[in-house]
mmCIF file with all atom_site columns, C-alpha atoms in Angstrom:
data_model
loop_
_atom_site.group_PDB
_atom_site.id
_atom_site.type_symbol
_atom_site.label_atom_id
_atom_site.label_alt_id
_atom_site.label_comp_id
_atom_site.label_asym_id
_atom_site.label_entity_id
_atom_site.label_seq_id
_atom_site.pdbx_PDB_ins_code
_atom_site.Cartn_x
_atom_site.Cartn_y
_atom_site.Cartn_z
_atom_site.occupancy
_atom_site.B_iso_or_equiv
_atom_site.pdbx_formal_charge
_atom_site.auth_seq_id
_atom_site.auth_comp_id
_atom_site.auth_asym_id
_atom_site.auth_atom_id
_atom_site.pdbx_PDB_model_num
ATOM 1   C CA . GLY W 1 1   ? -14.881 -9.146  35.922  1.00 64.00 ? 26  GLY W CA 1
ATOM 2   C CA . ALA W 1 2   ? -16.475 -11.841 33.902  1.00 85.00 ? 27  ALA W CA 1
ATOM 3   C CA . ARG W 1 3   ? -20.129 -10.905 34.645  1.00 85.00 ? 28  ARG W CA 1
ATOM 4   C CA . LEU W 1 4   ? -22.351 -7.870  34.300  1.00 88.00 ? 29  LEU W CA 1
ATOM 5   C CA . GLU W 1 5   ? -24.990 -7.650  36.992  1.00 89.00 ? 30  GLU W CA 1
ATOM 6   C CA . VAL W 1 6   ? -27.955 -5.360  37.607  1.00 91.00 ? 31  VAL W CA 1
ATOM 7   C CA . SER W 1 7   ? -28.994 -5.253  41.263  1.00 90.00 ? 32  SER W CA 1
ATOM 8   C CA . SER W 1 8   ? -31.585 -3.553  43.433  1.00 90.00 ? 33  SER W CA 1
ATOM 9   C CA . GLY W 1 9   ? -30.366 -3.612  46.995  1.00 88.00 ? 34  GLY W CA 1
ATOM 10  C CA . TRP W 1 10  ? -29.290 -7.167  47.756  1.00 89.00 ? 35  TRP W CA 1
ATOM 11  C CA . ARG W 1 11  ? -31.446 -8.628  45.006  1.00 91.00 ? 36  ARG W CA 1
ATOM 12  C CA . THR W 1 12  ? -29.970 -9.458  41.554  1.00 89.00 ? 37  THR W CA 1
ATOM 13  C CA . LEU W 1 13  ? -32.396 -8.422  38.796  1.00 90.00 ? 38  LEU W CA 1
ATOM 14  C CA . ALA W 1 14  ? -30.365 -9.704  35.843  1.00 92.00 ? 39  ALA W CA 1
ATOM 15  C CA . GLU W 1 15  ? -26.881 -10.905 35.040  1.00 90.00 ? 40  GLU W CA 1
ATOM 16  C CA . TRP W 1 16  ? -24.916 -11.678 31.889  1.00 91.00 ? 41  TRP W CA 1
ATOM 17  C CA . PRO W 1 17  ? -21.555 -13.242 31.206  1.00 91.00 ? 42  PRO W CA 1
ATOM 18  C CA . VAL W 1 18  ? -19.124 -10.752 29.694  1.00 89.00 ? 43  VAL W CA 1
ATOM 19  C CA . ARG W 1 19  ? -16.112 -11.523 27.567  1.00 86.00 ? 44  ARG W CA 1
ATOM 20  C CA . VAL W 1 20  ? -13.896 -8.689  26.353  1.00 82.00 ? 45  VAL W CA 1
ATOM 21  C CA . VAL W 1 21  ? -12.544 -9.345  22.871  1.00 80.00 ? 46  VAL W CA 1
ATOM 22  C CA . PRO W 1 22  ? -9.590  -7.229  21.733  1.00 83.00 ? 47  PRO W CA 1
ATOM 23  C CA . ASP W 1 23  ? -9.904  -5.346  18.446  1.00 82.00 ? 48  ASP W CA 1
ATOM 24  C CA . GLU W 1 24  ? -7.469  -7.043  16.089  1.00 87.00 ? 49  GLU W CA 1
ATOM 25  C CA . LEU W 1 25  ? -5.288  -5.243  13.560  1.00 90.00 ? 50  LEU W CA 1
ATOM 26  C CA . PRO W 1 26  ? -6.508  -5.391  9.967   1.00 91.00 ? 51  PRO W CA 1
ATOM 27  C CA . SER W 1 27  ? -4.728  -7.780  7.629   1.00 93.00 ? 52  SER W CA 1
ATOM 28  C CA . VAL W 1 28  ? -3.897  -7.199  3.976   1.00 95.00 ? 53  VAL W CA 1
ATOM 29  C CA . ALA W 1 29  ? -1.984  -9.245  1.410   1.00 95.00 ? 54  ALA W CA 1
ATOM 30  C CA . PHE W 1 30  ? -1.390  -9.443  -2.318  1.00 96.00 ? 55  PHE W CA 1
ATOM 31  C CA . ALA W 1 31  ? -3.723  -12.021 -3.901  1.00 95.00 ? 56  ALA W CA 1
ATOM 32  C CA . ASN W 1 32  ? -1.345  -12.175 -6.893  1.00 93.00 ? 57  ASN W CA 1
ATOM 33  C CA . SER W 1 33  ? 1.938   -10.501 -7.693  1.00 93.00 ? 58  SER W CA 1
ATOM 34  C CA . PRO W 1 34  ? 1.501   -6.939  -8.990  1.00 94.00 ? 59  PRO W CA 1
ATOM 35  C CA . GLU W 1 35  ? 1.515   -6.960  -12.775 1.00 91.00 ? 60  GLU W CA 1
ATOM 36  C CA . ALA W 1 36  ? 1.697   -4.623  -15.730 1.00 89.00 ? 61  ALA W CA 1
ATOM 37  C CA . VAL W 1 37  ? -1.494  -4.458  -17.791 1.00 88.00 ? 62  VAL W CA 1
ATOM 38  C CA . GLY W 1 38  ? -2.400  -2.335  -20.779 1.00 78.00 ? 63  GLY W CA 1
ATOM 39  C CA . ASN W 1 39  ? -0.309  0.650   -21.771 1.00 74.00 ? 64  ASN W CA 1
ATOM 40  C CA . GLY W 1 40  ? 1.448   1.531   -18.536 1.00 80.00 ? 65  GLY W CA 1
ATOM 41  C CA . ALA W 1 41  ? -1.146  0.438   -15.971 1.00 89.00 ? 66  ALA W CA 1
ATOM 42  C CA . THR W 1 42  ? -0.430  -1.666  -12.889 1.00 92.00 ? 67  THR W CA 1
ATOM 43  C CA . ARG W 1 43  ? -2.899  -4.215  -11.502 1.00 94.00 ? 68  ARG W CA 1
ATOM 44  C CA . LEU W 1 44  ? -2.890  -4.829  -7.747  1.00 95.00 ? 69  LEU W CA 1
ATOM 45  C CA . ALA W 1 45  ? -5.054  -7.768  -6.621  1.00 95.00 ? 70  ALA W CA 1
ATOM 46  C CA . PHE W 1 46  ? -5.406  -8.038  -2.848  1.00 95.00 ? 71  PHE W CA 1
ATOM 47  C CA . THR W 1 47  ? -7.302  -9.501  0.075   1.00 93.00 ? 72  THR W CA 1
ATOM 48  C CA . ALA W 1 48  ? -8.001  -7.624  3.293   1.00 93.00 ? 73  ALA W CA 1
ATOM 49  C CA . ALA W 1 49  ? -9.860  -8.415  6.499   1.00 91.00 ? 74  ALA W CA 1
ATOM 50  C CA . ASP W 1 50  ? -10.689 -6.903  9.856   1.00 89.00 ? 75  ASP W CA 1
ATOM 51  C CA . ASP W 1 51  ? -12.949 -7.998  12.673  1.00 85.00 ? 76  ASP W CA 1
ATOM 52  C CA . HIS W 1 52  ? -15.022 -4.793  12.297  1.00 82.00 ? 77  HIS W CA 1
ATOM 53  C CA . GLY W 1 53  ? -14.394 -4.007  8.630   1.00 84.00 ? 78  GLY W CA 1
ATOM 54  C CA . VAL W 1 54  ? -11.622 -2.528  6.507   1.00 89.00 ? 79  VAL W CA 1
ATOM 55  C CA . ARG W 1 55  ? -12.102 1.198   5.861   1.00 90.00 ? 80  ARG W CA 1
ATOM 56  C CA . ALA W 1 56  ? -9.182  1.940   3.512   1.00 92.00 ? 81  ALA W CA 1
ATOM 57  C CA . VAL W 1 57  ? -6.422  0.205   1.567   1.00 94.00 ? 82  VAL W CA 1
ATOM 58  C CA . ALA W 1 58  ? -3.500  2.034   -0.015  1.00 96.00 ? 83  ALA W CA 1
ATOM 59  C CA . ALA W 1 59  ? -0.408  1.019   -1.932  1.00 96.00 ? 84  ALA W CA 1
ATOM 60  C CA . GLU W 1 60  ? 2.872   2.510   -0.714  1.00 96.00 ? 85  GLU W CA 1
ATOM 61  C CA . ILE W 1 61  ? 5.450   2.522   -3.487  1.00 95.00 ? 86  ILE W CA 1
ATOM 62  C CA . ARG W 1 62  ? 9.168   3.100   -2.943  1.00 94.00 ? 87  ARG W CA 1
ATOM 63  C CA . ARG W 1 63  ? 12.083  3.004   -5.320  1.00 91.00 ? 88  ARG W CA 1
ATOM 64  C CA . ASP W 1 64  ? 13.973  -0.257  -5.212  1.00 87.00 ? 89  ASP W CA 1
ATOM 65  C CA . VAL W 1 65  ? 17.456  1.173   -4.846  1.00 78.00 ? 90  VAL W CA 1
ATOM 66  C CA . ALA W 1 66  ? 20.217  0.514   -2.367  1.00 66.00 ? 91  ALA W CA 1
ATOM 67  C CA . PRO W 1 67  ? 20.331  3.294   0.232   1.00 58.00 ? 92  PRO W CA 1
ATOM 68  C CA . ALA W 1 68  ? 23.432  5.489   0.314   1.00 56.00 ? 93  ALA W CA 1
ATOM 69  C CA . GLU W 1 69  ? 23.634  5.093   4.089   1.00 49.00 ? 94  GLU W CA 1
ATOM 70  C CA . PRO W 1 70  ? 22.037  2.224   6.015   1.00 53.00 ? 95  PRO W CA 1
ATOM 71  C CA . ASP W 1 71  ? 18.948  2.986   8.136   1.00 51.00 ? 96  ASP W CA 1
ATOM 72  C CA . GLY W 1 72  ? 18.716  6.608   6.978   1.00 52.00 ? 97  GLY W CA 1
ATOM 73  C CA . ALA W 1 73  ? 21.982  7.520   8.730   1.00 54.00 ? 98  ALA W CA 1
ATOM 74  C CA . ASP W 1 74  ? 22.560  10.167  6.073   1.00 56.00 ? 99  ASP W CA 1
ATOM 75  C CA . GLY W 1 75  ? 19.485  12.056  7.351   1.00 57.00 ? 100 GLY W CA 1
ATOM 76  C CA . SER W 1 76  ? 17.478  11.591  4.156   1.00 61.00 ? 101 SER W CA 1
ATOM 77  C CA . GLU W 1 77  ? 13.948  10.252  4.172   1.00 73.00 ? 102 GLU W CA 1
ATOM 78  C CA . GLU W 1 78  ? 12.807  7.633   1.714   1.00 80.00 ? 103 GLU W CA 1
ATOM 79  C CA . GLU W 1 79  ? 10.308  9.054   -0.769  1.00 88.00 ? 104 GLU W CA 1
ATOM 80  C CA . ILE W 1 80  ? 6.969   7.224   -0.831  1.00 91.00 ? 105 ILE W CA 1
ATOM 81  C CA . LEU W 1 81  ? 4.313   7.343   -3.525  1.00 92.00 ? 106 LEU W CA 1
ATOM 82  C CA . ARG W 1 82  ? 0.963   6.613   -1.850  1.00 95.00 ? 107 ARG W CA 1
ATOM 83  C CA . VAL W 1 83  ? -1.995  5.468   -3.960  1.00 94.00 ? 108 VAL W CA 1
ATOM 84  C CA . ASP W 1 84  ? -5.414  4.997   -2.334  1.00 94.00 ? 109 ASP W CA 1
ATOM 85  C CA . LEU W 1 85  ? -7.162  1.926   -3.749  1.00 93.00 ? 110 LEU W CA 1
ATOM 86  C CA . ASP W 1 86  ? -10.903 1.637   -4.315  1.00 89.00 ? 111 ASP W CA 1
ATOM 87  C CA . LEU W 1 87  ? -12.726 -0.852  -2.108  1.00 86.00 ? 112 LEU W CA 1
ATOM 88  C CA . PRO W 1 88  ? -15.891 -2.791  -2.939  1.00 80.00 ? 113 PRO W CA 1
ATOM 89  C CA . ALA W 1 89  ? -19.128 -1.283  -1.593  1.00 72.00 ? 114 ALA W CA 1
ATOM 90  C CA . SER W 1 90  ? -19.397 -3.930  1.127   1.00 63.00 ? 115 SER W CA 1
ATOM 91  C CA . ALA W 1 91  ? -16.024 -3.696  2.821   1.00 56.00 ? 116 ALA W CA 1
ATOM 92  C CA . SER W 1 92  ? -17.052 -5.349  6.092   1.00 65.00 ? 117 SER W CA 1
ATOM 93  C CA . GLY W 1 93  ? -15.215 -8.414  7.325   1.00 74.00 ? 118 GLY W CA 1
ATOM 94  C CA . ALA W 1 94  ? -13.032 -9.998  4.643   1.00 83.00 ? 119 ALA W CA 1
ATOM 95  C CA . LEU W 1 95  ? -12.802 -8.713  1.095   1.00 88.00 ? 120 LEU W CA 1
ATOM 96  C CA . SER W 1 96  ? -11.065 -9.539  -2.126  1.00 90.00 ? 121 SER W CA 1
ATOM 97  C CA . ALA W 1 97  ? -10.513 -6.846  -4.746  1.00 91.00 ? 122 ALA W CA 1
ATOM 98  C CA . ALA W 1 98  ? -8.271  -5.641  -7.540  1.00 92.00 ? 123 ALA W CA 1
ATOM 99  C CA . ALA W 1 99  ? -7.296  -2.116  -8.509  1.00 92.00 ? 124 ALA W CA 1
ATOM 100 C CA . THR W 1 100 ? -5.774  -0.954  -11.768 1.00 92.00 ? 125 THR W CA 1
ATOM 101 C CA . GLU W 1 101 ? -3.714  2.205   -11.475 1.00 92.00 ? 126 GLU W CA 1
ATOM 102 C CA . ASP W 1 102 ? -2.056  4.085   -14.311 1.00 90.00 ? 127 ASP W CA 1
ATOM 103 C CA . LEU W 1 103 ? 1.264   5.322   -12.943 1.00 88.00 ? 128 LEU W CA 1
ATOM 104 C CA . SER W 1 104 ? 2.945   5.536   -16.338 1.00 84.00 ? 129 SER W CA 1
ATOM 105 C CA . GLU W 1 105 ? 3.224   9.334   -16.130 1.00 82.00 ? 130 GLU W CA 1
ATOM 106 C CA . HIS W 1 106 ? 5.041   9.227   -12.793 1.00 85.00 ? 131 HIS W CA 1
ATOM 107 C CA . ALA W 1 107 ? 8.779   9.971   -12.851 1.00 81.00 ? 132 ALA W CA 1
ATOM 108 C CA . TRP W 1 108 ? 9.462   6.442   -11.546 1.00 85.00 ? 133 TRP W CA 1
ATOM 109 C CA . ALA W 1 109 ? 7.823   4.748   -14.564 1.00 83.00 ? 134 ALA W CA 1
ATOM 110 C CA . GLY W 1 110 ? 10.249  2.228   -16.025 1.00 83.00 ? 135 GLY W CA 1
ATOM 111 C CA . THR W 1 111 ? 12.211  1.833   -12.777 1.00 86.00 ? 136 THR W CA 1
ATOM 112 C CA . PRO W 1 112 ? 12.224  -0.984  -10.199 1.00 91.00 ? 137 PRO W CA 1
ATOM 113 C CA . VAL W 1 113 ? 9.971   -0.319  -7.200  1.00 93.00 ? 138 VAL W CA 1
ATOM 114 C CA . ARG W 1 114 ? 8.885   -2.030  -3.986  1.00 95.00 ? 139 ARG W CA 1
ATOM 115 C CA . ILE W 1 115 ? 5.168   -2.032  -3.194  1.00 96.00 ? 140 ILE W CA 1
ATOM 116 C CA . ARG W 1 116 ? 3.421   -2.811  0.062   1.00 97.00 ? 141 ARG W CA 1
ATOM 117 C CA . LEU W 1 117 ? -0.253  -2.565  0.906   1.00 97.00 ? 142 LEU W CA 1
ATOM 118 C CA . VAL W 1 118 ? -1.538  -0.744  3.981   1.00 97.00 ? 143 VAL W CA 1
ATOM 119 C CA . ALA W 1 119 ? -5.018  -1.417  5.409   1.00 94.00 ? 144 ALA W CA 1
ATOM 120 C CA . ARG W 1 120 ? -6.821  0.763   7.980   1.00 93.00 ? 145 ARG W CA 1
ATOM 121 C CA . ASP W 1 121 ? -9.833  -0.077  10.091  1.00 89.00 ? 146 ASP W CA 1
ATOM 122 C CA . ALA W 1 122 ? -12.501 2.142   11.685  1.00 84.00 ? 147 ALA W CA 1
ATOM 123 C CA . VAL W 1 123 ? -10.296 3.125   14.652  1.00 86.00 ? 148 VAL W CA 1
ATOM 124 C CA . ASP W 1 124 ? -7.250  3.792   12.437  1.00 89.00 ? 149 ASP W CA 1
ATOM 125 C CA . GLN W 1 125 ? -5.366  0.616   13.309  1.00 92.00 ? 150 GLN W CA 1
ATOM 126 C CA . VAL W 1 126 ? -2.947  -0.301  10.532  1.00 94.00 ? 151 VAL W CA 1
ATOM 127 C CA . GLY W 1 127 ? -2.004  -3.622  8.976   1.00 94.00 ? 152 GLY W CA 1
ATOM 128 C CA . VAL W 1 128 ? 0.694   -3.996  6.304   1.00 96.00 ? 153 VAL W CA 1
ATOM 129 C CA . SER W 1 129 ? 1.445   -6.620  3.671   1.00 95.00 ? 154 SER W CA 1
ATOM 130 C CA . ASP W 1 130 ? 4.769   -8.077  2.654   1.00 95.00 ? 155 ASP W CA 1
ATOM 131 C CA . GLU W 1 131 ? 6.603   -6.125  -0.032  1.00 95.00 ? 156 GLU W CA 1
ATOM 132 C CA . ALA W 1 132 ? 6.444   -7.039  -3.691  1.00 95.00 ? 157 ALA W CA 1
ATOM 133 C CA . ARG W 1 133 ? 8.893   -5.908  -6.348  1.00 94.00 ? 158 ARG W CA 1
ATOM 134 C CA . LEU W 1 134 ? 7.936   -4.689  -9.784  1.00 91.00 ? 159 LEU W CA 1
ATOM 135 C CA . LEU W 1 135 ? 9.358   -2.764  -12.699 1.00 90.00 ? 160 LEU W CA 1
ATOM 136 C CA . LEU W 1 136 ? 6.845   0.090   -12.681 1.00 88.00 ? 161 LEU W CA 1
ATOM 137 C CA . PRO W 1 137 ? 5.235   0.020   -16.130 1.00 88.00 ? 162 PRO W CA 1
ATOM 138 C CA . GLU W 1 138 ? 5.856   2.829   -18.535 1.00 80.00 ? 163 GLU W CA 1
ATOM 139 C CA . ARG W 1 139 ? 4.290   3.846   -21.795 1.00 76.00 ? 164 ARG W CA 1
ATOM 140 C CA . THR W 1 140 ? 5.954   2.651   -24.948 1.00 73.00 ? 165 THR W CA 1
ATOM 141 C CA . PHE W 1 141 ? 6.859   5.505   -27.247 1.00 73.00 ? 166 PHE W CA 1
ATOM 142 C CA . ARG W 1 142 ? 7.588   4.772   -30.884 1.00 78.00 ? 167 ARG W CA 1
ATOM 143 C CA . HIS W 1 143 ? 8.360   8.325   -31.972 1.00 82.00 ? 168 HIS W CA 1
ATOM 144 C CA . PRO W 1 144 ? 12.114  9.047   -31.787 1.00 84.00 ? 169 PRO W CA 1
ATOM 145 C CA . VAL W 1 145 ? 11.640  12.495  -30.233 1.00 86.00 ? 170 VAL W CA 1
ATOM 146 C CA . ALA W 1 146 ? 9.453   11.070  -27.431 1.00 79.00 ? 171 ALA W CA 1
ATOM 147 C CA . GLN W 1 147 ? 12.027  8.315   -26.842 1.00 75.00 ? 172 GLN W CA 1
ATOM 148 C CA . ALA W 1 148 ? 14.804  10.919  -26.628 1.00 83.00 ? 173 ALA W CA 1
ATOM 149 C CA . ILE W 1 149 ? 12.834  13.003  -24.108 1.00 80.00 ? 174 ILE W CA 1
ATOM 150 C CA . ILE W 1 150 ? 12.312  9.970   -21.853 1.00 72.00 ? 175 ILE W CA 1
ATOM 151 C CA . ALA W 1 151 ? 15.975  8.992   -22.107 1.00 75.00 ? 176 ALA W CA 1
ATOM 152 C CA . GLU W 1 152 ? 17.028  12.553  -21.211 1.00 78.00 ? 177 GLU W CA 1
ATOM 153 C CA . ARG W 1 153 ? 14.645  12.660  -18.238 1.00 72.00 ? 178 ARG W CA 1
ATOM 154 C CA . ARG W 1 154 ? 16.245  9.483   -16.886 1.00 69.00 ? 179 ARG W CA 1
ATOM 155 C CA . ARG W 1 155 ? 19.751  10.763  -17.522 1.00 74.00 ? 180 ARG W CA 1
ATOM 156 C CA . LEU W 1 156 ? 18.994  13.938  -15.552 1.00 74.00 ? 181 LEU W CA 1
ATOM 157 C CA . ASP W 1 157 ? 17.622  11.971  -12.595 1.00 67.00 ? 182 ASP W CA 1
ATOM 158 C CA . PRO W 1 158 ? 20.727  10.782  -10.692 1.00 55.00 ? 183 PRO W CA 1
ATOM 159 C CA . ALA W 1 159 ? 18.726  8.306   -8.595  1.00 56.00 ? 184 ALA W CA 1
ATOM 160 C CA . SER W 1 160 ? 17.176  6.537   -11.572 1.00 54.00 ? 185 SER W CA 1
ATOM 161 C CA . PRO W 1 161 ? 18.437  2.936   -11.591 1.00 47.00 ? 186 PRO W CA 1
ATOM 162 C CA . ALA W 1 162 ? 16.843  2.098   -14.953 1.00 46.00 ? 187 ALA W CA 1
ATOM 163 C CA . VAL W 1 163 ? 19.328  3.933   -17.155 1.00 44.00 ? 188 VAL W CA 1
ATOM 164 C CA . PRO W 1 164 ? 23.038  4.205   -16.339 1.00 41.00 ? 189 PRO W CA 1
ATOM 165 C CA . ARG W 1 165 ? 24.348  7.726   -16.035 1.00 37.00 ? 190 ARG W CA 1
ATOM 166 C CA . LYS W 1 166 ? 26.910  8.981   -18.490 1.00 40.00 ? 191 LYS W CA 1
ATOM 167 C CA . ASP W 1 167 ? 29.290  11.368  -16.771 1.00 39.00 ? 192 ASP W CA 1
#
């Protein structure tokens, strides 16, 4: 009903109007496009909000490659790199923050990726952002041996789109 009533017999002692408000999903979005900063770091600026407070925000990173079979028909699952982002101390209501993550040592460094943000609230409801594309930053190596090792690593990874394979 629309009212809460406390009664004793036929007599109403107190009554209050009641309105049930549904718990909304959290929202999250990129404040700016993801960008490379420093020597291999990635900066993710975002906004997030929830009616009862955002409890966690993570970045889900996937390779930006065309699938071999549409919709996973080949039975393979898409690999996801999940990075939990730090939130400000007061993460109630709406928040605006930026996280800098160094992913330059990951095997995907130097390859195109798709990133989406995932926000969770206190009851584990999930909200997701639109995807953004980025060439995942990598460290710049000036030493020829280090450059050769990186080139070989990419050559050995058949799914790496950054460097064409030589068969």
